[in-house]
CSV table of C-alpha atoms in Angstrom, one decimal:
chain,number,residue,atom,x,y,z
A,1,MET,CA,11.9,14.5,32.0
A,2,ILE,CA,9.0,12.0,30.3
A,3,THR,CA,7.7,15.6,28.7
A,4,ILE,CA,10.3,17.2,27.8
A,5,THR,CA,11.6,14.2,25.5
A,6,ASN,CA,8.3,13.0,24.2
A,7,ASP,CA,8.2,17.3,23.2
A,8,LYS,CA,12.2,16.9,21.2
A,9,MET,CA,10.1,13.8,19.1
A,10,GLU,CA,7.2,15.8,18.7
A,11,ALA,CA,9.5,17.8,17.1
A,12,GLN,CA,11.5,16.3,15.2
A,13,GLU,CA,9.2,14.9,13.9
A,14,VAL,CA,7.7,17.3,12.4
A,15,GLU,CA,10.5,19.1,11.9
A,16,ALA,CA,11.6,16.0,9.1
A,17,GLN,CA,8.0,15.8,8.2
A,18,ALA,CA,7.9,18.9,6.7
A,19,ALA,CA,11.4,19.0,5.0
A,20,THR,CA,10.8,16.4,3.3
A,21,GLU,CA,7.7,17.1,2.2
A,22,SER,CA,8.9,21.1,0.9
A,23,GLY,CA,12.3,19.5,-1.1
A,24,GLN,CA,14.7,20.8,1.2
A,25,GLN,CA,15.5,16.8,1.7
A,26,GLN,CA,14.9,14.0,-1.2
A,27,LEU,CA,15.4,10.6,-0.2
A,28,LYS,CA,16.9,8.3,-2.4
A,29,LEU,CA,17.1,5.2,-2.6
A,30,TYR,CA,19.1,2.9,-4.9
A,31,SER,CA,17.2,-0.2,-5.7
A,32,TYR,CA,16.9,-3.3,-7.4
A,33,TRP,CA,13.3,-4.7,-7.6
A,34,MET,CA,14.2,-8.5,-6.2
A,35,SER,CA,16.1,-7.8,-3.8
A,36,SER,CA,14.4,-8.2,0.1
A,37,CYS,CA,17.5,-6.0,1.5
A,38,SER,CA,15.9,-3.3,-0.4
A,39,PHE,CA,12.2,-4.4,-0.1
A,40,ARG,CA,12.6,-4.1,3.2
A,41,VAL,CA,14.0,-0.3,3.3
A,42,ARG,CA,10.7,1.0,0.8
A,43,ILE,CA,8.1,-0.9,3.9
A,44,ALA,CA,9.5,1.3,6.1
A,45,LEU,CA,9.7,4.3,4.0
A,46,ASN,CA,5.8,3.6,3.3
A,47,LEU,CA,5.3,3.3,6.7
A,48,LYS,CA,7.1,6.6,7.6
A,49,GLY,CA,5.4,8.6,5.1
A,50,LEU,CA,8.5,9.4,3.2
A,51,LYS,CA,8.8,10.4,-0.5
A,52,TYR,CA,12.2,8.8,-2.2
A,53,GLU,CA,13.4,8.8,-5.4
A,54,TYR,CA,13.5,5.6,-6.8
A,55,LYS,CA,17.2,5.0,-8.4
A,56,ALA,CA,16.2,1.0,-9.9
A,57,LEU,CA,20.2,-0.6,-11.0
A,58,VAL,CA,20.8,-2.1,-13.5
A,59,LYS,CA,22.6,-5.6,-14.3
A,60,GLY,CA,26.1,-5.1,-13.4
A,61,GLU,CA,26.3,-1.2,-12.1
A,62,GLN,CA,26.5,-2.4,-8.6
A,63,PHE,CA,29.8,-2.7,-9.7
A,64,SER,CA,30.9,-0.1,-11.2
A,65,PRO,CA,33.1,2.3,-9.6
A,66,GLU,CA,31.0,5.1,-9.0
A,67,PHE,CA,28.3,2.4,-7.4
A,68,ARG,CA,30.8,0.9,-5.0
A,69,LYS,CA,31.8,5.1,-4.0
A,70,LEU,CA,27.8,4.9,-2.1
A,71,ASN,CA,28.8,0.5,-1.3
A,72,PRO,CA,32.6,-0.8,-1.3
A,73,MET,CA,30.0,-3.9,-1.3
A,74,GLY,CA,28.1,-3.7,-4.3
A,75,TYR,CA,25.1,-4.6,-2.6
A,76,VAL,CA,21.3,-2.6,-2.6
A,77,PRO,CA,19.7,-0.8,-1.1
A,78,VAL,CA,22.0,1.9,-0.5
A,79,LEU,CA,19.5,4.9,1.4
A,80,VAL,CA,20.9,8.7,-0.1
A,81,ASP,CA,19.8,12.2,2.0
A,82,GLY,CA,21.3,14.4,1.8
A,83,ASP,CA,25.1,14.3,1.9
A,84,THR,CA,24.2,11.1,4.8
A,85,VAL,CA,24.7,7.4,2.6
A,86,VAL,CA,23.5,4.5,4.3
A,87,ALA,CA,24.9,0.7,3.3
A,88,ASP,CA,23.5,-2.3,4.6
A,89,SER,CA,19.0,-2.4,5.1
A,90,PHE,CA,20.3,-3.0,9.3
A,91,ALA,CA,22.0,0.3,9.2
A,92,ILE,CA,19.5,2.3,7.3
A,93,LEU,CA,16.2,1.2,9.4
A,94,LEU,CA,18.1,2.6,12.3
A,95,TYR,CA,19.2,5.7,10.3
A,96,LEU,CA,15.0,6.6,9.2
A,97,GLU,CA,14.3,5.4,12.9
A,98,GLU,CA,16.8,8.1,14.2
A,99,LYS,CA,16.2,10.4,11.6
A,100,TYR,CA,12.3,9.8,11.3
A,101,PRO,CA,10.6,8.9,13.8
A,102,GLN,CA,6.6,9.2,12.9
A,103,HIS,CA,5.3,5.3,12.9
A,104,PRO,CA,8.3,4.2,14.7
A,105,LEU,CA,9.7,1.0,14.1
A,106,LEU,CA,10.8,-0.3,17.0
A,107,PRO,CA,8.5,-0.9,19.9
A,108,PRO,CA,9.0,0.8,23.5
A,109,ASP,CA,9.1,-1.7,25.4
A,110,LEU,CA,12.7,-3.9,25.6
A,111,GLN,CA,12.1,-7.4,25.0
A,112,LYS,CA,10.1,-6.5,23.0
A,113,LYS,CA,12.6,-4.4,21.1
A,114,ALA,CA,14.7,-7.3,21.2
A,115,ILE,CA,12.9,-9.9,20.2
A,116,ASN,CA,11.8,-7.7,17.3
A,117,TYR,CA,16.6,-7.8,16.8
A,118,GLN,CA,16.7,-11.4,17.0
A,119,ALA,CA,14.2,-12.2,14.4
A,120,ALA,CA,15.8,-9.8,12.0
A,121,ASN,CA,19.2,-10.1,12.6
A,122,ILE,CA,18.0,-14.9,11.9
A,123,VAL,CA,16.4,-13.4,8.8
A,124,SER,CA,19.4,-11.0,8.1
A,125,SER,CA,21.7,-13.3,9.0
A,126,SER,CA,21.0,-16.7,8.5
A,127,ILE,CA,18.6,-17.0,6.1
A,128,GLN,CA,18.8,-14.1,3.0
A,129,PRO,CA,22.3,-14.6,2.5
A,130,LEU,CA,22.4,-18.3,2.0
A,131,GLN,CA,19.8,-17.3,-0.9
A,132,ASN,CA,21.5,-14.3,-2.6
A,133,LEU,CA,21.9,-14.5,-6.3
A,134,THR,CA,25.6,-14.6,-5.9
A,135,VAL,CA,25.9,-18.0,-4.2
A,136,LEU,CA,23.0,-19.4,-5.7
A,137,LYS,CA,24.7,-19.3,-9.2
A,138,TYR,CA,28.0,-20.2,-7.8
A,139,ILE,CA,26.2,-24.1,-6.4
A,140,GLU,CA,24.6,-24.5,-9.5
A,141,GLU,CA,27.8,-23.7,-11.1
A,142,LYS,CA,29.3,-26.0,-8.7
A,143,VAL,CA,26.8,-29.0,-8.5
A,144,ARG,CA,23.9,-28.8,-10.3
A,145,SER,CA,20.9,-26.8,-10.7
A,146,VAL,CA,18.6,-29.1,-8.7
A,147,GLU,CA,20.6,-28.8,-5.1
A,148,LYS,CA,20.6,-24.6,-5.6
A,149,LEU,CA,16.3,-25.4,-5.1
A,150,GLU,CA,17.2,-27.7,-2.1
A,151,TRP,CA,19.6,-25.7,-0.5
A,152,VAL,CA,17.6,-22.4,-0.2
A,153,GLN,CA,14.8,-25.2,1.4
A,154,PHE,CA,16.8,-26.4,4.0
A,155,HIS,CA,17.9,-23.3,5.5
A,156,ILE,CA,14.9,-20.9,4.9
A,157,GLY,CA,12.9,-24.5,6.5
A,158,LYS,CA,15.9,-23.9,9.3
A,159,GLY,CA,15.5,-19.6,9.8
A,160,PHE,CA,11.6,-20.0,10.3
A,161,LEU,CA,11.7,-22.8,12.1
A,162,ALA,CA,14.0,-21.0,14.9
A,163,LEU,CA,11.5,-18.0,13.7
A,164,GLU,CA,8.5,-19.7,15.4
A,165,GLU,CA,9.9,-21.0,18.8
A,166,LEU,CA,11.0,-18.0,19.0
A,167,LEU,CA,8.3,-15.3,18.4
A,168,ASN,CA,4.8,-18.6,19.5
A,169,ASN,CA,5.3,-16.1,23.7
A,170,HIS,CA,5.2,-13.1,21.6
A,171,ALA,CA,2.9,-12.2,18.1
A,172,GLY,CA,-0.4,-10.9,17.7
A,173,LYS,CA,-1.0,-9.4,14.6
A,174,TYR,CA,1.8,-8.8,13.6
A,175,ALA,CA,5.6,-10.8,14.8
A,176,THR,CA,5.8,-9.0,18.2
A,177,GLY,CA,3.0,-7.8,19.0
A,178,ASP,CA,-0.7,-5.7,17.8
A,179,GLU,CA,1.8,-2.8,15.6
A,180,VAL,CA,4.1,-3.6,12.2
A,181,TYR,CA,7.6,-3.2,13.7
A,182,MET,CA,11.1,-4.0,13.2
A,183,ALA,CA,11.1,-7.9,12.3
A,184,ASP,CA,7.3,-7.4,10.7
A,185,LEU,CA,9.7,-5.2,7.5
A,186,PHE,CA,12.7,-8.3,8.0
A,187,LEU,CA,9.6,-11.3,7.8
A,188,ALA,CA,7.7,-10.0,5.1
A,189,PRO,CA,10.2,-10.1,2.5
A,190,GLN,CA,11.9,-13.5,3.8
A,191,LEU,CA,8.0,-14.1,3.5
A,192,CYS,CA,6.9,-13.9,-0.2
A,193,ALA,CA,10.1,-15.1,-1.2
A,194,ALA,CA,10.2,-18.4,0.2
A,195,ILE,CA,7.2,-18.9,-1.0
A,196,THR,CA,6.9,-16.8,-4.4
A,197,ARG,CA,10.1,-17.7,-5.5
A,198,PHE,CA,11.1,-20.9,-3.5
A,199,GLN,CA,8.6,-23.0,-3.4
A,200,LEU,CA,8.6,-23.7,0.3
A,201,ASP,CA,5.7,-26.2,1.9
A,202,MET,CA,4.1,-23.4,4.3
A,203,THR,CA,2.2,-26.2,6.5
A,204,GLN,CA,4.9,-26.5,9.4
A,205,PHE,CA,5.6,-22.7,9.3
A,206,PRO,CA,1.3,-21.6,10.9
A,207,LEU,CA,2.1,-18.6,12.2
A,208,LEU,CA,5.3,-17.1,9.9
A,209,ALA,CA,1.2,-18.2,7.6
A,210,ARG,CA,-0.7,-15.9,9.6
A,211,LEU,CA,1.4,-13.4,9.8
A,212,HIS,CA,2.3,-13.5,5.7
A,213,GLU,CA,-1.8,-13.2,5.6
A,214,ALA,CA,-1.4,-10.0,7.6
A,215,TYR,CA,0.8,-8.4,5.4
A,216,ASN,CA,-1.0,-8.8,3.0
A,217,LYS,CA,-2.9,-6.6,4.1
A,218,ILE,CA,-1.0,-3.6,4.3
A,219,PRO,CA,-0.7,-1.0,1.9
A,220,ALA,CA,2.9,0.0,3.1
A,221,PHE,CA,3.8,-3.7,2.7
A,222,LEU,CA,1.8,-4.0,-1.1
A,223,ASP,CA,3.6,-0.8,-2.7
A,224,ALA,CA,6.7,-2.5,-1.5
A,225,LEU,CA,6.4,-5.1,-3.3
A,226,PRO,CA,8.8,-6.5,-5.9
A,227,GLU,CA,6.6,-6.5,-8.8
A,228,LYS,CA,5.1,-3.2,-8.5
A,229,GLN,CA,8.3,-1.8,-8.7
A,230,PRO,CA,10.0,0.1,-11.9
A,231,ASP,CA,12.1,-2.4,-12.4
A,232,ALA,CA,10.6,-4.0,-12.5
A,233,PRO,CA,9.4,-6.8,-15.3
A,234,SER,CA,7.2,-6.1,-17.5
A,235,SER,CA,5.2,-9.4,-17.8
């Protein structure tokens, strides 16, 4: 049974990769350079060696009727794979994992898989939504601009403390061992935003600070950085 399963996975991998390379399946990623959710998906596509067309959204285009047909929420990222349209980074990553099994994003070990889901969920549910541009704009308009940074730093810090505790007994070179998995794809963009955009003091998060340094040595992560995207400001 194991042999059959492995053969099936290998066949799927070869078929998916061949279709992508031949141009039969042209992946399209609707993205925004500064979006940490899009950042996650760009890393996954790079790790899996999948070529894609980068579709940058100009300001306000996410609210257009055309884009809302792709994602009624009006958010990036959105992945188009032939006739299949998938919105939301978590859903996209799970779709890519099923459709393109090369370079697995989830470990075979059930416990490690659960830890990856937990870490990803802390970032996607308890940190990132609270630093969303829409939320920060609302805070700035209703309170004061200085409150915006304090708000973000508080909520990122709270999430980072939880991640430090969660990953303490599972981390290796990366978040859940010595291989890059889904947790790393969620952590890297969040760490990048916390350090570069929100000036968070990382001295109280030594494990996450170490992971940030490790991610900065991986080409698939570096190529997905916001400043390297075609719609990033030139200066």
